[in-house]
């Protein structure tokens, strides 16, 4: 039986460029989602998701969190610590090489007695029509391998400073316990650039997977 998840995302974000260094940038965001879906699997119902990201040259570092508005045994607070470095392979392809540590402070999502997992990744980006990308990620603690392809495009709407973005993705997760599954989804959002460093957006997401196909 396939699992289908429909989510509505409302996000308000502000990005601030620092004046202390020409290449240093800081961005912050606070999102509200009616469902938190990660790689085709619903991890929580409604949640607040703040984040802050630092960029310097080709390097990026950030902290992101998801805090369910209704805590129960099936959801947990999540804190992600991540960093990456962008390498240009040629005029068409560049790759983000990075690492993400997923931290779960509560007991609901503990893995093998730990409250965190580590995942190195490589995300290949192609500077061509629909901006395709291919993500390769391996969770060292869960022994899971993920490959995901995505495409996307954005259009300027007739209203000033308003943009429509549409994206689609397809992924495969190979799990150590044999519960491999395929997932896919579509994301749409409309954003309004309020100021040079601030924007507001509303989005709608659809996700599906065959994780329970054998059930």
CSV table of C-alpha atoms in Angstrom, one decimal:
chain,number,residue,atom,x,y,z
A,1,UNK,CA,0.0,0.0,0.0
A,2,UNK,CA,1.5,3.3,-1.0
A,3,UNK,CA,1.7,6.2,1.4
A,4,UNK,CA,0.6,9.5,0.0
A,5,UNK,CA,1.2,12.8,1.8
A,6,UNK,CA,0.0,16.2,1.0
A,7,UNK,CA,1.5,19.2,2.7
A,8,UNK,CA,0.9,23.0,2.7
A,9,UNK,CA,3.9,25.2,3.5
A,10,UNK,CA,3.7,28.8,4.6
A,11,UNK,CA,7.1,30.4,5.0
A,12,UNK,CA,8.4,33.8,6.0
A,13,UNK,CA,12.1,34.4,5.6
A,14,UNK,CA,14.6,37.2,5.8
A,15,UNK,CA,18.2,37.2,4.4
A,16,UNK,CA,20.9,39.6,5.7
A,17,UNK,CA,24.2,40.4,4.1
A,18,UNK,CA,26.9,41.3,6.6
A,19,UNK,CA,29.1,44.4,6.1
A,20,UNK,CA,32.1,43.0,7.9
A,21,UNK,CA,33.4,41.0,5.0
A,22,UNK,CA,32.5,41.3,1.3
A,23,UNK,CA,32.1,37.5,0.7
A,24,UNK,CA,30.4,36.7,4.0
A,25,UNK,CA,26.6,36.3,3.9
A,26,UNK,CA,24.1,35.3,6.6
A,27,UNK,CA,20.5,34.2,6.0
A,28,UNK,CA,17.8,33.3,8.4
A,29,UNK,CA,14.4,31.7,7.9
A,30,UNK,CA,11.3,30.7,9.9
A,31,UNK,CA,8.9,28.3,8.2
A,32,UNK,CA,5.6,26.7,9.2
A,33,UNK,CA,4.6,23.4,7.6
A,34,UNK,CA,1.4,21.4,8.1
A,35,UNK,CA,3.4,18.2,7.5
A,36,UNK,CA,7.2,17.6,7.7
A,37,UNK,CA,8.0,15.2,4.9
A,38,UNK,CA,11.6,14.1,4.4
A,39,UNK,CA,12.6,11.9,1.4
A,40,UNK,CA,9.0,10.8,0.9
A,41,UNK,CA,8.3,9.9,4.6
A,42,UNK,CA,6.2,11.9,7.0
A,43,UNK,CA,8.3,12.6,10.1
A,44,UNK,CA,5.9,14.9,11.9
A,45,UNK,CA,2.6,16.8,11.5
A,46,UNK,CA,2.6,20.5,11.8
A,47,UNK,CA,6.0,22.0,12.7
A,48,UNK,CA,7.9,25.2,13.1
A,49,UNK,CA,11.2,25.1,11.2
A,50,UNK,CA,13.7,27.9,11.9
A,51,UNK,CA,17.2,28.0,10.3
A,52,UNK,CA,20.3,30.2,9.9
A,53,UNK,CA,23.0,29.8,7.2
A,54,UNK,CA,26.4,31.3,6.7
A,55,UNK,CA,28.1,31.5,3.4
A,56,UNK,CA,31.7,32.6,2.7
A,57,UNK,CA,33.1,32.2,-0.8
A,58,UNK,CA,32.3,28.6,-2.0
A,59,UNK,CA,31.7,27.3,1.6
A,60,UNK,CA,28.3,27.1,3.3
A,61,UNK,CA,27.5,26.3,7.0
A,62,UNK,CA,24.1,26.2,8.6
A,63,UNK,CA,21.8,25.1,11.4
A,64,UNK,CA,18.2,24.1,10.8
A,65,UNK,CA,15.6,22.7,13.2
A,66,UNK,CA,12.1,21.2,13.1
A,67,UNK,CA,9.9,21.4,16.2
A,68,UNK,CA,6.5,19.7,16.1
A,69,UNK,CA,3.7,21.8,17.4
A,70,UNK,CA,2.0,18.6,18.8
A,71,UNK,CA,4.6,16.3,20.4
A,72,UNK,CA,3.7,12.6,20.4
A,73,UNK,CA,5.4,9.2,20.2
A,74,UNK,CA,5.7,9.4,16.4
A,75,UNK,CA,7.5,12.8,16.1
A,76,UNK,CA,10.6,14.4,17.5
A,77,UNK,CA,12.4,17.6,17.5
A,78,UNK,CA,15.2,17.6,14.9
A,79,UNK,CA,18.3,19.8,14.6
A,80,UNK,CA,20.5,19.6,11.5
A,81,UNK,CA,24.1,20.8,11.4
A,82,UNK,CA,25.5,21.0,7.9
A,83,UNK,CA,28.3,22.3,5.8
A,84,UNK,CA,29.4,22.1,2.2
A,85,UNK,CA,31.9,23.3,-0.3
A,86,UNK,CA,31.1,24.0,-4.0
A,87,UNK,CA,33.5,22.8,-6.6
A,88,UNK,CA,33.2,23.8,-10.3
A,89,UNK,CA,33.9,20.8,-12.5
A,90,UNK,CA,33.4,22.6,-15.8
A,91,UNK,CA,31.2,25.3,-17.3
A,92,UNK,CA,28.2,23.1,-17.1
A,93,UNK,CA,28.5,21.1,-13.8
A,94,UNK,CA,29.4,22.0,-10.2
A,95,UNK,CA,29.2,19.8,-7.1
A,96,UNK,CA,28.4,20.6,-3.5
A,97,UNK,CA,30.5,18.3,-1.2
A,98,UNK,CA,29.2,18.3,2.3
A,99,UNK,CA,28.2,16.7,5.6
A,100,UNK,CA,25.0,16.8,7.6
A,101,UNK,CA,24.6,15.7,11.2
A,102,UNK,CA,20.9,15.0,12.2
A,103,UNK,CA,20.4,15.4,16.0
A,104,UNK,CA,17.2,14.2,17.8
A,105,UNK,CA,17.3,15.5,21.4
A,106,UNK,CA,14.3,13.4,22.5
A,107,UNK,CA,14.1,9.6,22.6
A,108,UNK,CA,11.5,9.0,19.9
A,109,UNK,CA,14.0,8.9,17.1
A,110,UNK,CA,17.1,7.5,18.7
A,111,UNK,CA,19.2,5.4,16.4
A,112,UNK,CA,21.3,2.5,17.9
A,113,UNK,CA,21.4,4.1,21.3
A,114,UNK,CA,22.5,7.5,19.8
A,115,UNK,CA,20.5,10.6,19.3
A,116,UNK,CA,22.1,11.6,16.0
A,117,UNK,CA,23.1,10.3,12.6
A,118,UNK,CA,25.9,11.5,10.2
A,119,UNK,CA,25.5,11.8,6.4
A,120,UNK,CA,28.2,12.9,3.9
A,121,UNK,CA,26.8,13.9,0.6
A,122,UNK,CA,27.6,15.1,-2.9
A,123,UNK,CA,25.1,17.2,-4.9
A,124,UNK,CA,25.8,17.6,-8.6
A,125,UNK,CA,24.2,20.7,-10.2
A,126,UNK,CA,23.8,21.2,-14.0
A,127,UNK,CA,23.6,24.7,-15.4
A,128,UNK,CA,21.1,23.9,-18.1
A,129,UNK,CA,17.4,23.9,-18.8
A,130,UNK,CA,15.3,23.1,-15.7
A,131,UNK,CA,18.5,23.2,-13.5
A,132,UNK,CA,18.7,19.4,-12.9
A,133,UNK,CA,20.6,18.1,-9.9
A,134,UNK,CA,21.6,14.7,-8.6
A,135,UNK,CA,22.1,14.0,-4.9
A,136,UNK,CA,24.2,11.1,-3.5
A,137,UNK,CA,24.0,10.7,0.3
A,138,UNK,CA,25.1,7.9,2.7
A,139,UNK,CA,23.9,7.8,6.3
A,140,UNK,CA,26.9,6.3,8.3
A,141,UNK,CA,24.8,5.4,11.3
A,142,UNK,CA,21.7,4.0,9.5
A,143,UNK,CA,23.8,2.5,6.7
A,144,UNK,CA,21.3,3.9,4.2
A,145,UNK,CA,22.2,5.1,0.7
A,146,UNK,CA,20.1,7.8,-1.1
A,147,UNK,CA,20.1,8.9,-4.7
A,148,UNK,CA,17.8,11.7,-5.7
A,149,UNK,CA,17.3,13.6,-9.0
A,150,UNK,CA,15.4,16.8,-9.2
A,151,UNK,CA,14.5,19.6,-11.7
A,152,UNK,CA,12.9,23.0,-11.2
A,153,UNK,CA,12.2,26.3,-12.8
A,154,UNK,CA,10.9,29.7,-11.7
A,155,UNK,CA,9.0,32.5,-13.5
A,156,UNK,CA,8.5,36.2,-12.7
A,157,UNK,CA,4.8,36.8,-12.2
A,158,UNK,CA,3.0,40.0,-13.5
A,159,UNK,CA,2.9,41.3,-9.9
A,160,UNK,CA,6.1,43.3,-9.0
A,161,UNK,CA,8.8,41.3,-7.1
A,162,UNK,CA,6.6,38.1,-7.2
A,163,UNK,CA,8.0,34.8,-8.4
A,164,UNK,CA,6.5,31.3,-9.0
A,165,UNK,CA,8.8,28.3,-8.5
A,166,UNK,CA,8.0,24.7,-9.4
A,167,UNK,CA,10.1,21.7,-8.8
A,168,UNK,CA,9.9,17.9,-9.0
A,169,UNK,CA,12.1,15.1,-7.6
A,170,UNK,CA,12.5,11.3,-7.7
A,171,UNK,CA,14.6,9.4,-5.2
A,172,UNK,CA,15.6,5.9,-4.1
A,173,UNK,CA,16.6,4.9,-0.6
A,174,UNK,CA,18.5,1.6,-0.1
A,175,UNK,CA,18.1,0.7,3.6
A,176,UNK,CA,20.4,-1.7,5.5
A,177,UNK,CA,17.4,-3.7,6.8
A,178,UNK,CA,16.1,-4.3,3.3
A,179,UNK,CA,13.2,-1.9,3.4
A,180,UNK,CA,14.3,-0.1,0.2
A,181,UNK,CA,11.8,2.3,-1.3
A,182,UNK,CA,11.3,4.9,-4.1
A,183,UNK,CA,9.8,8.3,-3.4
A,184,UNK,CA,8.8,11.3,-5.5
A,185,UNK,CA,7.1,14.6,-5.2
A,186,UNK,CA,6.3,18.0,-6.5
A,187,UNK,CA,6.8,21.4,-4.8
A,188,UNK,CA,5.3,24.7,-5.8
A,189,UNK,CA,5.7,28.1,-4.1
A,190,UNK,CA,5.0,31.8,-4.7
A,191,UNK,CA,7.3,34.3,-3.1
A,192,UNK,CA,7.2,38.0,-2.7
A,193,UNK,CA,10.4,40.0,-2.3
A,194,UNK,CA,9.4,42.6,0.3
A,195,UNK,CA,12.9,44.2,0.6
A,196,UNK,CA,16.4,43.6,-0.7
A,197,UNK,CA,17.0,41.1,2.0
A,198,UNK,CA,13.5,39.9,3.0
A,199,UNK,CA,10.8,37.8,1.3
A,200,UNK,CA,7.6,36.0,2.1
A,201,UNK,CA,6.4,32.8,0.5
A,202,UNK,CA,3.5,30.3,0.4
A,203,UNK,CA,4.0,26.8,-1.0
A,204,UNK,CA,2.2,23.6,-1.6
A,205,UNK,CA,3.9,20.2,-1.7
A,206,UNK,CA,2.9,16.7,-2.7
A,207,UNK,CA,4.9,13.6,-1.8
A,208,UNK,CA,4.5,9.8,-2.3
A,209,UNK,CA,6.5,6.7,-1.7
A,210,UNK,CA,6.2,2.9,-2.1
A,211,UNK,CA,7.7,2.2,1.4
A,212,UNK,CA,4.7,0.1,2.4
A,213,UNK,CA,4.2,-1.5,-1.0
A,214,UNK,CA,5.0,-5.0,0.4
A,215,UNK,CA,2.5,-4.6,3.3
